[in-house]
Short mmCIF file of C-alpha atoms in Angstrom, two decimals:
data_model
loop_
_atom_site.label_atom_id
_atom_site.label_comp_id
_atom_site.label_asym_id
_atom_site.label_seq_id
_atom_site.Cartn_x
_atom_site.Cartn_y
_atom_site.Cartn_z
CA UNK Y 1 41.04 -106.88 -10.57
CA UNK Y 2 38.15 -109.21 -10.84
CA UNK Y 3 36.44 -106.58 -13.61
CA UNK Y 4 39.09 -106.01 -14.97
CA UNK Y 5 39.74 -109.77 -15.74
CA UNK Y 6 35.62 -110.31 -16.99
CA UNK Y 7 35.62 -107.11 -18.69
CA UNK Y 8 32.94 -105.60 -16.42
CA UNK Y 9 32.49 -101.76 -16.43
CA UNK Y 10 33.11 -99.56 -13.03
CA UNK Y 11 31.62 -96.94 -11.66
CA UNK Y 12 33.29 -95.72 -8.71
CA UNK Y 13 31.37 -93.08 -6.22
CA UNK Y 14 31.69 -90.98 -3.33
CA UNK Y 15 29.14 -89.21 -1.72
CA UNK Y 16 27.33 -88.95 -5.33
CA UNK Y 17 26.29 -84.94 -4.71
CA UNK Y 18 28.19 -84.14 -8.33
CA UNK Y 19 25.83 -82.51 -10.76
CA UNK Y 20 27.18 -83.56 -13.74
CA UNK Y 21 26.15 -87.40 -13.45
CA UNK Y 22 30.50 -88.61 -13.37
CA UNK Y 23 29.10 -90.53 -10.40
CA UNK Y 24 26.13 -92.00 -11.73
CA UNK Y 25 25.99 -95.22 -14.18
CA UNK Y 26 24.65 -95.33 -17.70
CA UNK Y 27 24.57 -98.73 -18.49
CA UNK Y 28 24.91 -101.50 -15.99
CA UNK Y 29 27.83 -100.58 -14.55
CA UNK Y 30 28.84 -102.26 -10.78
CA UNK Y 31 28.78 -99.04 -8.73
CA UNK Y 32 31.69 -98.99 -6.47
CA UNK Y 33 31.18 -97.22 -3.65
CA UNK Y 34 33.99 -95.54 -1.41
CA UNK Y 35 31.42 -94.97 1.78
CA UNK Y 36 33.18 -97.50 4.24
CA UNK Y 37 36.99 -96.48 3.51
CA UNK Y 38 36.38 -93.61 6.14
CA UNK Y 39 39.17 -93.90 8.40
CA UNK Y 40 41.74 -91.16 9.52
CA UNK Y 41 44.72 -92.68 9.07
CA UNK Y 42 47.10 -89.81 11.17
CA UNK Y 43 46.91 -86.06 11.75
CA UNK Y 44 50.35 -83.91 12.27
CA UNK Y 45 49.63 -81.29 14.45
CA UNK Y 46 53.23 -79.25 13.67
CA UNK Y 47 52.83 -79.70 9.42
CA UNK Y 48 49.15 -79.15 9.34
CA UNK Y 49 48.91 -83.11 6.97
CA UNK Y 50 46.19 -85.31 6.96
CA UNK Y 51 45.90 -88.58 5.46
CA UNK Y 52 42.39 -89.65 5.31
CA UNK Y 53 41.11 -92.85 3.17
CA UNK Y 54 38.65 -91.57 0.25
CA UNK Y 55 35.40 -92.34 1.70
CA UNK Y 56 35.71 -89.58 4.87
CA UNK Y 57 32.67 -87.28 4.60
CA UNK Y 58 34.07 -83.52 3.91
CA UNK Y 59 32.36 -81.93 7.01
CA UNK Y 60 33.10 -84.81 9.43
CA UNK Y 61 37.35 -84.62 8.35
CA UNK Y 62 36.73 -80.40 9.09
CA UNK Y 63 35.19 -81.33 12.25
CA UNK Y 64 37.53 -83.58 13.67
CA UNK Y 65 40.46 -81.05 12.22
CA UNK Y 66 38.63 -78.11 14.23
CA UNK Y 67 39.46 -79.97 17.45
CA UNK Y 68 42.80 -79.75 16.51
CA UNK Y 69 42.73 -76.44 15.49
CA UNK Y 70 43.04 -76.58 11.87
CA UNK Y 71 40.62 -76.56 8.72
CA UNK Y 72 39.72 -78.15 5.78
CA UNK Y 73 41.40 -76.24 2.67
CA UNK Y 74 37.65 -76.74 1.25
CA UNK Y 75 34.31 -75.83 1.49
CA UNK Y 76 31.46 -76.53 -0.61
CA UNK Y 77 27.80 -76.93 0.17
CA UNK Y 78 27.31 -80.57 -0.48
CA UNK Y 79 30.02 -81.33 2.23
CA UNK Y 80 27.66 -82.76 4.70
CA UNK Y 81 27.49 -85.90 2.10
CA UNK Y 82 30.33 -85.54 0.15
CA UNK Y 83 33.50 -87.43 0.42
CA UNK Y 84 37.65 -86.27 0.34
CA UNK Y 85 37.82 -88.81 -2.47
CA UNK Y 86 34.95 -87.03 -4.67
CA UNK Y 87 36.46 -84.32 -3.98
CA UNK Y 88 40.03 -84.48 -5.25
CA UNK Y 89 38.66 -87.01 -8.30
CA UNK Y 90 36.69 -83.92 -9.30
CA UNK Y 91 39.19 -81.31 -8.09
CA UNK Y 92 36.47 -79.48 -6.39
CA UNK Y 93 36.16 -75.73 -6.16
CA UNK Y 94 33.96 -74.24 -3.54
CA UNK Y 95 34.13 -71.15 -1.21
CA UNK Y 96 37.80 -71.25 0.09
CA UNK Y 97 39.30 -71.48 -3.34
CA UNK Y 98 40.19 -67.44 -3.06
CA UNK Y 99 42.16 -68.21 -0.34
CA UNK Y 100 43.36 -71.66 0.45
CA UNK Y 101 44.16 -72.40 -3.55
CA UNK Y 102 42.62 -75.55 -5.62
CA UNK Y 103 42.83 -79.24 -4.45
CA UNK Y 104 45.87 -79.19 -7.17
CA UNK Y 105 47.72 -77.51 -5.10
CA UNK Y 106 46.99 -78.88 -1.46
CA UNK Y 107 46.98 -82.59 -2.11
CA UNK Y 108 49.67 -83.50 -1.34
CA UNK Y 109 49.89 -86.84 -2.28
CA UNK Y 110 47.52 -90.19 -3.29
CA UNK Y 111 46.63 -93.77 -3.13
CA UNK Y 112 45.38 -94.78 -6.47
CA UNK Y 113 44.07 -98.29 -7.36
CA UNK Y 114 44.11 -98.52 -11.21
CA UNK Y 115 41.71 -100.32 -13.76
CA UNK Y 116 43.84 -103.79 -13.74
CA UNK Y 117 43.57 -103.71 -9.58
CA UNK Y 118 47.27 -102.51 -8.89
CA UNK Y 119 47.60 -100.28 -6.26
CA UNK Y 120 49.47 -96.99 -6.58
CA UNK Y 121 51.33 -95.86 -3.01
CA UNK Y 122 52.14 -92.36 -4.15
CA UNK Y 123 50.68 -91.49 -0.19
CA UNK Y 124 53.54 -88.92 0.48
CA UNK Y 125 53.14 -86.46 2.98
CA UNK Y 126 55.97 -83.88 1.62
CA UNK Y 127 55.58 -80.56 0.73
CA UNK Y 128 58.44 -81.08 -1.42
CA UNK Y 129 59.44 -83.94 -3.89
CA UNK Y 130 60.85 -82.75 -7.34
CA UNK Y 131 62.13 -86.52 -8.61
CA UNK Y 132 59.71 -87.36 -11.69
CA UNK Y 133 56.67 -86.56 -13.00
CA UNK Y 134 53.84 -85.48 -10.58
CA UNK Y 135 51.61 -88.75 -10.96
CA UNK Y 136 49.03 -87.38 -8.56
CA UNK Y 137 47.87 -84.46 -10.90
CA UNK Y 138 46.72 -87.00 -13.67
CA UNK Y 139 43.94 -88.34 -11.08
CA UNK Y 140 42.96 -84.62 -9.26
CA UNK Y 141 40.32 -83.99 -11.45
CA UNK Y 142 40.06 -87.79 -13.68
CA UNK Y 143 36.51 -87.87 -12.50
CA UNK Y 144 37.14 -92.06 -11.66
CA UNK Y 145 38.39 -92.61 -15.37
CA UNK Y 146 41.25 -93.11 -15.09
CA UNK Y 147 42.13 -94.71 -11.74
CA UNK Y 148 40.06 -95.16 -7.80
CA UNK Y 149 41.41 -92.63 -5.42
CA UNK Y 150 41.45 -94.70 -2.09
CA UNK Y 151 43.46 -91.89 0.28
CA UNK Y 152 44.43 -88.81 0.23
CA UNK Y 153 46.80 -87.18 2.16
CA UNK Y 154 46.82 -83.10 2.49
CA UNK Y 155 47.84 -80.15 3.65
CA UNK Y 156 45.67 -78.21 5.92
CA UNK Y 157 45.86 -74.57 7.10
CA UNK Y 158 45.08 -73.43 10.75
CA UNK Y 159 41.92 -72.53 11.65
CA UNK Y 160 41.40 -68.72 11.42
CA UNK Y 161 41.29 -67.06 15.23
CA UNK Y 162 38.92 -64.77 13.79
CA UNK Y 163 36.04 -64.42 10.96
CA UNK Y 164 34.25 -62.05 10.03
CA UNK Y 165 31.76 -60.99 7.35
CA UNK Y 166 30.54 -57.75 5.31
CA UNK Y 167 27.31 -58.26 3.23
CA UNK Y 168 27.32 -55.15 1.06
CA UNK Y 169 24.84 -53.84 -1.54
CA UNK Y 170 26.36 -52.38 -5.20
CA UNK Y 171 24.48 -50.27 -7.79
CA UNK Y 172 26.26 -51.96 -10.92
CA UNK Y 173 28.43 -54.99 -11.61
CA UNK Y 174 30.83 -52.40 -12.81
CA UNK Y 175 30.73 -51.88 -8.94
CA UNK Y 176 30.65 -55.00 -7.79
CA UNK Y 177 34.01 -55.66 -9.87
CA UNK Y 178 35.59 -51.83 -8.17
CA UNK Y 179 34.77 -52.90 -4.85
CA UNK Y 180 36.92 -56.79 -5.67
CA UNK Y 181 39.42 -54.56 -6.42
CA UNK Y 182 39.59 -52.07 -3.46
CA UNK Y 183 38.84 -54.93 -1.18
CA UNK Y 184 41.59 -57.07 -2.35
CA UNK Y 185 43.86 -54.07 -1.98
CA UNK Y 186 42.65 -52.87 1.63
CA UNK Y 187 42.16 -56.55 3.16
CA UNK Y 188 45.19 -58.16 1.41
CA UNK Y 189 46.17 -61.26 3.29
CA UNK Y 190 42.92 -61.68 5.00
CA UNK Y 191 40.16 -61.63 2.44
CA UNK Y 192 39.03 -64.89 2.17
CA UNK Y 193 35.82 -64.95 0.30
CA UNK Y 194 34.01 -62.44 -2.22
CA UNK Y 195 30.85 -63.97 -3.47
CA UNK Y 196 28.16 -62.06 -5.44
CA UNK Y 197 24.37 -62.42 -6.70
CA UNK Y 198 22.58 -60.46 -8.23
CA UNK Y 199 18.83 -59.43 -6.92
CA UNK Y 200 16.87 -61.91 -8.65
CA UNK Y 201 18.63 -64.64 -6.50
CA UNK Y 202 18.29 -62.56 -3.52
CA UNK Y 203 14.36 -62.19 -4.34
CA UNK Y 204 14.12 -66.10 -4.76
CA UNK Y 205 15.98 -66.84 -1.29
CA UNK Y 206 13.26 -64.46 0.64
CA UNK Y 207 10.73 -65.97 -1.46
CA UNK Y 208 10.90 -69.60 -1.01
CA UNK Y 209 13.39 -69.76 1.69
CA UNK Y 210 11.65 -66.69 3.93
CA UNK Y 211 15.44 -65.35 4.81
CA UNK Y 212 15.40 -62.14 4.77
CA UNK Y 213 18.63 -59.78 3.76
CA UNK Y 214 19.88 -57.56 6.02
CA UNK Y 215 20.86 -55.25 2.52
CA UNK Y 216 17.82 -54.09 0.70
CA UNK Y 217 16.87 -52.90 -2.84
CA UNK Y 218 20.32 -53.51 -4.59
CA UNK Y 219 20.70 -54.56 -8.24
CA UNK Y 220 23.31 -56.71 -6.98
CA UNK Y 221 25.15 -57.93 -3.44
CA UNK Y 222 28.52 -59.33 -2.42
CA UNK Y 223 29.50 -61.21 0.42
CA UNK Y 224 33.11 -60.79 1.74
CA UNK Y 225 34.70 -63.09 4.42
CA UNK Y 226 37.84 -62.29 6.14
CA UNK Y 227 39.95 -64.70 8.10
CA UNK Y 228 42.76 -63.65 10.06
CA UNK Y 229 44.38 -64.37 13.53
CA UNK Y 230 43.72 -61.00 15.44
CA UNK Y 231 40.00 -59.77 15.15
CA UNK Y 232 41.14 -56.24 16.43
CA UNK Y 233 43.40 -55.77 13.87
CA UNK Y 234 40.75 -57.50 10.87
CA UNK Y 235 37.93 -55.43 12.30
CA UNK Y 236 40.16 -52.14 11.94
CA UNK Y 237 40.96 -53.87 8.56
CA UNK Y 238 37.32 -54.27 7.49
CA UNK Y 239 35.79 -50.91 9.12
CA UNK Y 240 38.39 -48.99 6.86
CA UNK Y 241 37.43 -50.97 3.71
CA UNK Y 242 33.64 -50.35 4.30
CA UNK Y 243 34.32 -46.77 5.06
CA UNK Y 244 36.20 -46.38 1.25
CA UNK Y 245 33.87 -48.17 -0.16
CA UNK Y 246 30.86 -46.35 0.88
CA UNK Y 247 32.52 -43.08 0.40
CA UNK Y 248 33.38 -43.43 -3.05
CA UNK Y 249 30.29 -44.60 -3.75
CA UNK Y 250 30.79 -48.16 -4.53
CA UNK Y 251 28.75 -49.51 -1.59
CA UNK Y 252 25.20 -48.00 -1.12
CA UNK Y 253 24.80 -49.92 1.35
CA UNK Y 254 26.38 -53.03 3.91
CA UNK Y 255 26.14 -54.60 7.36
CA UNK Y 256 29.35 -56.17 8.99
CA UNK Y 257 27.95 -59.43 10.43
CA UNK Y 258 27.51 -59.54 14.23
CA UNK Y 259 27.41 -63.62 15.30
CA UNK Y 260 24.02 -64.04 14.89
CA UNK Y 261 23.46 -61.82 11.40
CA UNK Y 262 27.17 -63.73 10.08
CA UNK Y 263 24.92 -67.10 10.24
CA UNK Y 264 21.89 -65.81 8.14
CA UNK Y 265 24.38 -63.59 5.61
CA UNK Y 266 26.44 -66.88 4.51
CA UNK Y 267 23.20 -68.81 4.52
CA UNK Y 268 21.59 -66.64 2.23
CA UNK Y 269 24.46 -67.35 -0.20
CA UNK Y 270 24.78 -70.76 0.10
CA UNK Y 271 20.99 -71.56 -0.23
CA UNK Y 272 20.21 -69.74 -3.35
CA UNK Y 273 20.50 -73.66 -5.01
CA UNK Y 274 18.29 -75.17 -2.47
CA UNK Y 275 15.82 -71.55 -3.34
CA UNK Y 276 16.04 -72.25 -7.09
CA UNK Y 277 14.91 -76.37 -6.76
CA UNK Y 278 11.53 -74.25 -5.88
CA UNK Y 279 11.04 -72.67 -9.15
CA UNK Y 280 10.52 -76.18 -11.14
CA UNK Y 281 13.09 -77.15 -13.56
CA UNK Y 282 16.90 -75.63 -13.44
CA UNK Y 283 19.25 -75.71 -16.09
CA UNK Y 284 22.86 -75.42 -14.48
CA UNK Y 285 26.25 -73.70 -15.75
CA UNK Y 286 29.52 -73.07 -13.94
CA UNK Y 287 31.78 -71.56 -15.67
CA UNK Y 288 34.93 -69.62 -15.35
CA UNK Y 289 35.19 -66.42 -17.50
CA UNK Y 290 37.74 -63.13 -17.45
CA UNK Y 291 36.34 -61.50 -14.50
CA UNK Y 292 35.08 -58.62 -16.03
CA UNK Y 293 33.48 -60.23 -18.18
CA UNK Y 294 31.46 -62.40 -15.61
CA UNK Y 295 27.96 -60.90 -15.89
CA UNK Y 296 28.04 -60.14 -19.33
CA UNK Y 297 26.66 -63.52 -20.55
CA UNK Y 298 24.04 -63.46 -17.80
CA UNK Y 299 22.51 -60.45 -19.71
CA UNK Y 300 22.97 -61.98 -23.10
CA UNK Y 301 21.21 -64.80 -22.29
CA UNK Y 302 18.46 -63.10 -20.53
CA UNK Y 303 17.60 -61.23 -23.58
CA UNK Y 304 18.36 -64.14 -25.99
CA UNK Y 305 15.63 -66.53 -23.93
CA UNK Y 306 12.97 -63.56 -23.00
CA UNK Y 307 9.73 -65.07 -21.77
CA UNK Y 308 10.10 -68.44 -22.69
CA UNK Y 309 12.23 -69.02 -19.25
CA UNK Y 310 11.42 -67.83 -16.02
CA UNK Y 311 14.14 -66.74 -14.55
CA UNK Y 312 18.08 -66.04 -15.41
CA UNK Y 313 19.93 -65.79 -12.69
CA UNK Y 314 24.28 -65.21 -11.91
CA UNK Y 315 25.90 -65.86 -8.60
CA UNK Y 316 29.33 -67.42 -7.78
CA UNK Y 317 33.02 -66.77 -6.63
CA UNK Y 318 33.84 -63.87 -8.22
CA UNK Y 319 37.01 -63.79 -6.75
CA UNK Y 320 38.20 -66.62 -8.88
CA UNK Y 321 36.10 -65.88 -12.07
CA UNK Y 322 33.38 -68.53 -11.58
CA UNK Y 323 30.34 -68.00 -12.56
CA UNK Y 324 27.11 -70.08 -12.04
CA UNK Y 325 24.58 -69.68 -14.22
CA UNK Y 326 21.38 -70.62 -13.32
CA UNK Y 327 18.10 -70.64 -15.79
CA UNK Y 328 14.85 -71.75 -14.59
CA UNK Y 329 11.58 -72.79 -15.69
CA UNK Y 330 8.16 -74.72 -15.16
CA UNK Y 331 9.16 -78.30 -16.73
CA UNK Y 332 11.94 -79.67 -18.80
CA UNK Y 333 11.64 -77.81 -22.59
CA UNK Y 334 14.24 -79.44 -25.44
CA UNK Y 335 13.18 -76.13 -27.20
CA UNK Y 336 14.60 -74.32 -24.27
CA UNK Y 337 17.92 -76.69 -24.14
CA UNK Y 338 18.42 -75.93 -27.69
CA UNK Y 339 18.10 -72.15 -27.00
CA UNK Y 340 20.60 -72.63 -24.20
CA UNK Y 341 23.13 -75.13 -25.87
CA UNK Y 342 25.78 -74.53 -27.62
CA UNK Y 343 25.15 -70.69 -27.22
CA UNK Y 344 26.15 -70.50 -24.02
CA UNK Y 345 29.32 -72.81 -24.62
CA UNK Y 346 30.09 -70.41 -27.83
CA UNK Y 347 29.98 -67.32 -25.93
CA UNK Y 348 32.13 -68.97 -23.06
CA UNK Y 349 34.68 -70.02 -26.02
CA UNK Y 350 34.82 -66.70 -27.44
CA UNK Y 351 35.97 -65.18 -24.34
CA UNK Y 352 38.77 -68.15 -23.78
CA UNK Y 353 36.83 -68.85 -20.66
CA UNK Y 354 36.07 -72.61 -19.41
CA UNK Y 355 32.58 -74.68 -19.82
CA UNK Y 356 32.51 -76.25 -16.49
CA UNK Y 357 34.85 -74.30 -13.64
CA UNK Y 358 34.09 -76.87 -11.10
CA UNK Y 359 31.85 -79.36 -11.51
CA UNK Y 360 33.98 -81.20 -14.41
CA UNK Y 361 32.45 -82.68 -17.48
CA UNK Y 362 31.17 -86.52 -16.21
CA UNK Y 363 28.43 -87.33 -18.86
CA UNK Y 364 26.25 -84.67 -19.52
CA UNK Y 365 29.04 -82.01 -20.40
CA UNK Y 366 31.96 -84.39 -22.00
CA UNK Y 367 30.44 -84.18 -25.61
CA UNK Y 368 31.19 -80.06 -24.98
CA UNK Y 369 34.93 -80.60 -24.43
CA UNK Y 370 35.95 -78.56 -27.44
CA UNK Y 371 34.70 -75.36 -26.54
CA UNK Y 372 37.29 -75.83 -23.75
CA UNK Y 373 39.91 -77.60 -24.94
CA UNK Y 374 42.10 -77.57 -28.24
CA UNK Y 375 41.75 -80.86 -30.63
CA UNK Y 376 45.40 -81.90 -29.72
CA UNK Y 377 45.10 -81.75 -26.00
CA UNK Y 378 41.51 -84.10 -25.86
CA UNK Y 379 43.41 -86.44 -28.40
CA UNK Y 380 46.78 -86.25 -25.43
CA UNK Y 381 43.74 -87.36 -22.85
CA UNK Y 382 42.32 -90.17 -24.71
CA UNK Y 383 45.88 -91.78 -24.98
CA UNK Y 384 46.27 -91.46 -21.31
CA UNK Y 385 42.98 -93.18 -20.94
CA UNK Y 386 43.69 -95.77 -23.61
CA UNK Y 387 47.25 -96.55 -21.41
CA UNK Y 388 45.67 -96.51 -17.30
CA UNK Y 389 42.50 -98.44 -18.65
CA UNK Y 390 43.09 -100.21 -21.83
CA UNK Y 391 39.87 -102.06 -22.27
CA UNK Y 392 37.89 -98.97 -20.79
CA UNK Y 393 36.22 -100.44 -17.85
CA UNK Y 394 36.84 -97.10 -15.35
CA UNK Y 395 33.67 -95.07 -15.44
CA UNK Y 396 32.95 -95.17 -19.09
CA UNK Y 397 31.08 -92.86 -21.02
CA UNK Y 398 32.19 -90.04 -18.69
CA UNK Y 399 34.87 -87.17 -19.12
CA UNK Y 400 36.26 -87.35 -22.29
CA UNK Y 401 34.34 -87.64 -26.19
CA UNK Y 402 34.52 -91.26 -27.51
CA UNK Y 403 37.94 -92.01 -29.62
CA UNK Y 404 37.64 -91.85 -32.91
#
């Protein structure tokens, strides 16, 4: 309120692990930070809902809902820093997304505060409310422009009895893409994750990381986690799958994790970022694409740059058609942008596919809106801005292109 009255710009921030600087000022903005809101406000045990305030770090609210029995309806690899309220302002992806659904669909309800200092109680904790518009959705996802998220409440699944995982090698993504579809037909309810990489990200895990793979010498791997409540009946589940798979010659080769291997497997998958920081400077994509489509534009762009990068590498959740392209080389090279940008946001707009998947636009992708978005929907989103946050003190520069 006390901005809002002096005109001063806000920048409100979580945990501040977004890579598209949306939590980061420009200017000389006041940084608002969320950190001390990080109170549980209740758990029900029989509906599965939290309410949390906005500043509860990810992997501390999935601890304390593990006691309980239950799980947080995300994952993501920042969530040792990362906070609930980050999350949902972002509407952030991550691993569970095949199975659990977007943060669209499991918030339940919020507590906004909005640019003139007015609080927003839309805290319900009902599965079920049809009267009016759905407020909520216009912050999931505002990246802090249009509104402060200060709780959250949720709905949370139970935590699976049993996990397991299959780390399989494939000759072709043709084959990668067969074995998401025989998987998703053979594991049904319990698939949880399918994850892929190709070998170049493998190489640069055992490289800098010294993890080794317990799959060898495959143009490409996958990673499928199931989640279930009897492990008998998954195992029986999985064994059959893997026995297809291999048969038909999908598979040449895969490991079903024991405890031990199950640790190193999903590490090797969720480190390939921390692997890349190693090869100097990283230019980052995440993007959402038809499916089989996905590595397509990995190739393309691997023959468009040749030797002037290092490396061009795909990963991601295939099993929700998001890609993340990585492109890596010794120092920062505007020639190399240039090579990069817009191709890579043309090719993603010829195939009606999506320029950021889930990391959102914040300030270094909002100029790109268009290749995402048609003219009449950004001009709908600047007139929702213009009404929350008429003199445009929430997170400026961020999100959305300037008004004309």
């Amino acid at each position: 309120r006390y901005c809002h009255e002096k005109n001063l710009a806000v920048n409100p921030q979580g945990g501040n692990t977004g890579l598209v600087g949306g939590s980061v000022p420009v200017f000389d903005e006041i940084i608002l930070s969320t950190a001390l809101m990080n109170q549980i406000i209740s758990f029900d045990k029989v509906s599965g809902i939290l309410v949390c305030q906005a500043g509860c770090v990810l992997e501390r609210l999935n601890e304390y809902l593990e006691e309980q029995g239950f799980i947080m309806p995300l994952d993501l690899g920042a969530k040792g820093s990362c906070h609930i309220g980050g999350n949902v302002a972002t509407n952030a992806g991550g691993l569970r997304l095949l199975r659990y659904g977007s943060l669209r669909g499991t918030v339940l309800g919020l507590e906004v505060v909005l640019a003139d200092g007015s609080a927003l109680d839309c805290l319900t904790s009902l599965r079920k409310d049809n009267t009016g518009y759905d407020l909520k959705q216009l912050f999931i996802g505002s990246e802090g422009t249009l509104g402060v998220i200060t709780a959250v409440s949720m709905l949370c699944p139970q935590k699976p009895k049993a996990v397991n995982l299959a780390f399989l090698g494939c000759q072709s993504f043709a084959k990668v893409l067969e074995t998401f579809t025989t998987c998703r037909a053979m594991l049904g309810e319990i698939l949880s994750a399918y994850e892929f990489m190709d070998e170049k990200c493998m190489e640069l895990v055992e490289r800098h990381l010294k993890l080794s793979s317990p799959v060898t010498d495959s143009p490409f791997y996958v990673l499928i986690e199931t989640s279930g409540s009897n492990s008998t009946h998954d195992e029986e589940k999985l064994t059959n799958f893997l026995e297809q798979a291999m048969a038909s010659g999908l598979v040449t080769d895969g490991t079903v994790a024991t405890d031990e291997k199950k640790i190193k497997a999903s590490h090797l998958r969720e480190r390939i970022t921390e692997a890349l920081t190693h090869e100097g400077y990283v230019y980052k994509y995440d993007i959402s694409l038809p499916v089989g489509k996905l590595y397509d534009l990995v190739t393309d762009v691997r023959a468009r740059l040749g030797q002037s990068a290092k490396n061009v590498v795909g990963y991601g959740h295939l099993g929700d058609g998001n890609l993340h392209l990585n492109i890596t080389a010794e120092s920062y090279s505007h020639s190399l942008l240039d090579a990069i940008e817009p191709f890579v946001y043309e090719w993603t707009a010829r195939c009606s596919g999506s320029i950021s998947a889930e990391h959102g636009l914040g300030f270094k992708k909002k100029q790109f809106i268009q290749y995402s978005k048609p003219r009449e929907a950004v001009v709908l989103m600047q007139q929702f801005k213009a009404m929350l946050d008429p003199k445009g003190i929430l997170n400026p520069y961020k999100t959305l292109p300037s008004a004309p």
